[in-house]
Amino acid sequence: MSTVSLQHIKKTYEGNVTAVHDFNLEIADKEFIVLVGPSGCGKSTTLRMIAGLEDITDGDMFIDDTRVNDVEPKDRDIAMVFQNYALYPHMSVYENMAFALKLRKMPKDEIDKAVRQAAEILDITTYLDRKPKALSGGQRQRVAIGRAIVRNPKVFLMDEPLSNLDAKLRNQMRAEIIKLRQRIDTTFVYVTHDQTEAMTLGDRIVIMKDGLVQQIGTPQEVFDHP
Ligand code: ADP
Ligand code: ADP
């Protein structure tokens, strides 16, 4: 069970740039929410506030029944995947995926089970021994997703995860994300500037502009009333 509640969330950066004004959203358990809009509209800021990587200037945020405004990122049970993969270059794929579990002192056999299960879901079992530099962009992004899901997070955040991939790979990975979604019990918040991605992935889409929410609805509602 993981709901996310954003109540009158506001973010003003130093220098007085208000990146997000009065953002309100109730995200249901296992829902797939897509934040979409042009560059600079406040998508990443919103995602980073959910992750706890950015302080909230005003408003309240809850994950399940816990107010998380002041909860450290590591205590939020959230995983995040970025556009640039951010894998550890000196570690193998296996070690990249195992790392966060080791930090949490999970027993080795449980780590091994979790890594292999995630690797199987993402079809990366055959290159567990490779270093990230020996992988293609699509493979690296699978590893980044694998590294996030081994922890079995309550909430899975993705910030433009496909925008460094070419069009063919992007379509393929989009299909992979749809499959992934059916296999893991997680609430998703996904950021993109790509409308097709938003329409194919989202249960609901949040359209943002200039730090404001313009519209929230299912793909059908958004398509019918743009
Ligand atoms: P998006 O993800 O939609 O491209 P962002 O959330 O990155 O938008 O940015 C929203 C606004 O906040 C932009 O005007 C951006 O320049 C500004 N901004 C983002 N990060 C910072 C920061 N660390 N300091 C000051 N302004 C920022
Ligand atoms: P440590 O640094 O504590 O030895 P490692 O990350 O090297 O931990 O490995 C942890 C466990 O996972 C070890 O038992 C190791 O044999 C196993 N392991 C590491 N890489 C792989 C891999 N690619 N395939 C299978 N098992 C692996």
XYZ file of C-alpha atoms and ligand atoms in Angstrom:
280
model
C 0.000 0.000 0.000
C 1.610 3.244 -1.051
C -0.274 6.383 -1.709
C 1.346 9.755 -2.222
C -0.465 12.942 -1.323
C 0.761 16.348 -2.452
C -1.141 19.183 -0.772
C -0.532 22.759 -1.851
C 3.110 22.018 -2.610
C 5.218 25.010 -3.508
C 8.896 25.368 -4.326
C 10.788 28.630 -4.447
C 14.503 28.393 -5.150
C 17.091 30.818 -3.853
C 16.982 33.908 -6.031
C 13.199 33.813 -5.832
C 12.410 31.515 -8.775
C 9.119 29.795 -7.988
C 9.430 26.497 -9.857
C 6.201 24.956 -8.530
C 3.041 26.808 -7.388
C 0.330 25.096 -5.358
C 0.645 21.536 -6.684
C -2.174 19.214 -5.542
C -2.374 15.530 -6.353
C -3.582 12.350 -4.666
C -1.732 9.371 -6.124
C -3.387 5.999 -5.555
C -1.604 2.796 -4.606
C 0.135 1.289 -7.686
C -1.010 4.110 -9.893
C 1.245 5.218 -12.768
C 1.340 9.016 -12.866
C 3.120 10.909 -15.633
C 4.160 14.545 -15.223
C 4.454 16.090 -18.672
C 5.209 19.555 -19.997
C 7.905 21.666 -21.624
C 11.393 22.139 -20.256
C 11.427 24.367 -17.160
C 7.788 23.806 -16.173
C 8.706 22.264 -12.801
C 8.506 18.503 -13.442
C 11.932 17.578 -12.067
C 11.513 19.869 -9.097
C 8.256 18.114 -8.201
C 9.855 14.680 -8.553
C 12.873 15.714 -6.511
C 10.595 16.967 -3.741
C 8.842 13.578 -3.669
C 12.274 11.940 -3.417
C 13.299 14.321 -0.643
C 16.210 15.656 -2.685
C 14.733 19.146 -2.617
C 13.153 20.920 0.356
C 9.485 21.847 0.105
C 8.949 25.596 0.538
C 5.287 25.311 1.443
C 2.570 22.667 1.625
C 2.411 19.105 2.920
C 3.502 15.806 1.474
C 2.398 12.398 2.717
C 3.521 8.919 1.761
C 0.857 6.575 3.050
C -0.054 8.202 6.356
C 3.330 9.706 7.131
C 4.048 13.370 6.613
C 7.405 13.277 4.851
C 8.287 16.981 4.474
C 11.234 16.532 6.827
C 11.999 12.852 6.212
C 15.457 12.124 4.771
C 15.576 10.612 1.253
C 17.046 7.350 2.577
C 14.112 6.932 4.964
C 11.420 7.408 2.333
C 11.466 3.963 0.730
C 11.657 5.534 -2.701
C 13.827 4.688 -5.698
C 14.689 7.055 -8.511
C 16.051 6.571 -12.029
C 17.595 9.414 -13.987
C 18.176 10.161 -17.640
C 21.952 9.737 -17.311
C 21.830 6.306 -15.577
C 24.289 7.336 -12.815
C 25.748 3.813 -12.505
C 28.927 3.273 -10.512
C 31.564 2.874 -13.246
C 34.029 0.769 -11.251
C 31.410 -1.805 -10.235
C 29.985 -4.668 -12.277
C 26.286 -4.765 -13.099
C 25.812 -7.247 -10.247
C 27.624 -5.011 -7.791
C 25.730 -1.941 -8.976
C 22.476 -3.749 -8.270
C 23.640 -5.232 -4.961
C 25.183 -2.068 -3.551
C 22.168 -0.462 -1.860
C 21.182 -3.811 -0.337
C 24.682 -4.310 1.069
C 24.490 -0.883 2.676
C 21.285 -2.020 4.321
C 23.140 -5.103 5.625
C 20.862 -7.548 3.841
C 22.241 -11.122 4.074
C 24.226 -12.166 0.985
C 21.879 -14.941 -0.075
C 18.917 -12.573 0.023
C 20.884 -9.995 -1.956
C 21.712 -12.615 -4.535
C 18.060 -13.627 -4.814
C 16.863 -10.026 -5.163
C 19.531 -9.171 -7.758
C 18.808 -12.259 -9.845
C 15.084 -11.705 -9.734
C 15.408 -8.077 -10.848
C 17.948 -9.081 -13.510
C 15.534 -11.658 -14.844
C 12.664 -9.159 -14.995
C 14.852 -6.742 -16.948
C 16.536 -9.414 -19.066
C 20.064 -8.465 -18.020
C 21.101 -11.776 -16.474
C 23.711 -12.467 -19.153
C 25.762 -9.382 -18.418
C 25.852 -9.268 -14.634
C 29.665 -9.453 -14.708
C 30.194 -6.552 -17.100
C 31.154 -3.016 -16.185
C 28.759 -0.244 -17.287
C 31.173 0.995 -19.967
C 30.822 -2.344 -21.756
C 27.053 -1.868 -22.126
C 24.874 -0.069 -24.659
C 22.690 2.866 -23.586
C 19.578 0.687 -23.457
C 21.373 -1.938 -21.375
C 22.644 0.696 -18.966
C 19.166 2.039 -18.487
C 17.908 -1.483 -17.736
C 20.618 -1.813 -15.109
C 19.658 1.543 -13.608
C 16.046 0.365 -13.397
C 17.185 -2.988 -12.004
C 19.243 -1.274 -9.358
C 16.181 0.709 -8.333
C 13.719 -2.187 -8.185
C 15.925 -4.616 -6.186
C 15.072 -2.520 -3.167
C 11.389 -3.141 -3.696
C 10.574 0.548 -3.204
C 7.127 1.781 -2.276
C 7.384 4.534 -4.851
C 9.412 4.459 -8.048
C 10.361 7.820 -9.569
C 11.694 8.146 -13.116
C 13.035 11.397 -14.557
C 13.145 11.336 -18.370
C 14.567 7.802 -18.269
C 14.372 7.287 -22.029
C 15.420 10.643 -23.394
C 19.056 9.626 -23.997
C 18.012 6.679 -26.159
C 17.414 6.650 -29.910
C 13.834 6.388 -31.187
C 13.870 2.621 -31.718
C 15.283 1.839 -28.287
C 12.932 4.341 -26.728
C 9.927 2.452 -28.118
C 11.365 -0.829 -26.942
C 12.073 0.462 -23.441
C 8.623 2.001 -23.234
C 7.181 -1.461 -23.796
C 9.578 -2.811 -21.158
C 8.352 -0.277 -18.632
C 4.754 -1.336 -19.280
C 5.764 -4.961 -18.618
C 7.763 -3.978 -15.548
C 4.791 -2.195 -14.183
C 2.712 -5.371 -14.375
C 5.369 -7.354 -12.509
C 6.181 -5.121 -9.539
C 3.876 -3.730 -6.876
C 4.933 -0.126 -6.896
C 3.463 3.320 -7.323
C 5.118 5.161 -10.231
C 5.731 8.839 -10.899
C 7.303 9.365 -14.294
C 8.555 12.634 -15.785
C 8.781 13.282 -19.507
C 8.448 16.076 -22.051
C 7.242 13.493 -24.607
C 3.470 13.418 -25.039
C 3.423 9.989 -26.676
C 5.288 8.549 -23.736
C 2.845 10.215 -21.363
C -0.197 8.913 -23.235
C 1.060 5.324 -23.488
C 2.378 4.959 -19.944
C 0.150 6.996 -17.659
C -2.951 5.888 -15.792
C -3.267 9.609 -15.266
C -1.327 12.458 -16.790
C -0.509 15.739 -15.081
C 0.097 18.493 -17.597
C 2.300 21.255 -16.208
C 3.176 24.698 -17.486
C 5.177 27.463 -15.805
C 5.090 25.680 -12.447
C 1.327 25.248 -12.547
C -0.815 22.181 -13.044
C -2.919 22.809 -16.133
C -4.798 19.545 -16.307
C -4.991 16.142 -14.620
C -6.746 13.224 -16.253
C -6.612 9.826 -17.863
C -5.067 9.717 -21.364
C -8.597 9.548 -22.779
C -9.747 12.626 -20.838
C -6.668 14.575 -21.822
C -7.017 13.493 -25.438
C -10.723 14.416 -25.544
C -10.293 17.801 -23.870
C -6.806 19.096 -24.658
P 11.547 20.713 -15.785
O 11.919 19.456 -15.077
O 10.091 20.756 -16.139
O 12.417 20.991 -16.954
P 12.620 22.077 -13.466
O 11.862 21.585 -12.301
O 13.961 21.507 -13.716
O 11.716 21.933 -14.765
O 12.786 23.640 -13.368
C 11.695 24.511 -13.054
C 12.217 25.927 -12.875
O 13.048 25.988 -11.723
C 13.061 26.444 -14.028
O 12.793 27.813 -14.157
C 14.468 26.218 -13.547
O 15.346 27.116 -14.142
C 14.331 26.461 -12.055
N 15.321 25.700 -11.281
C 15.502 24.363 -11.298
N 16.468 23.998 -10.438
C 16.906 25.138 -9.847
C 17.900 25.440 -8.860
N 18.611 24.465 -8.282
N 18.068 26.734 -8.504
C 17.338 27.707 -9.056
N 16.392 27.495 -9.997
C 16.172 26.230 -10.393
P 32.061 -8.653 -1.472
O 32.756 -7.397 -1.912
O 31.398 -8.557 -0.134
O 32.831 -9.887 -1.685
P 30.716 -8.862 -4.000
O 29.892 -7.729 -4.515
O 32.017 -9.091 -4.617
O 30.790 -8.764 -2.425
O 29.831 -10.180 -4.180
C 28.820 -10.496 -3.263
C 28.377 -11.925 -3.554
O 27.757 -11.988 -4.827
C 29.565 -12.857 -3.594
O 29.179 -14.092 -3.010
C 29.837 -13.035 -5.068
O 30.358 -14.306 -5.359
C 28.478 -12.874 -5.688
N 28.592 -12.252 -7.029
C 29.201 -11.082 -7.353
N 29.114 -10.856 -8.674
C 28.409 -11.888 -9.182
C 27.960 -12.240 -10.497
N 28.184 -11.487 -11.566
N 27.263 -13.356 -10.642
C 27.011 -14.141 -9.583
N 27.380 -13.864 -8.323
C 28.087 -12.787 -8.121
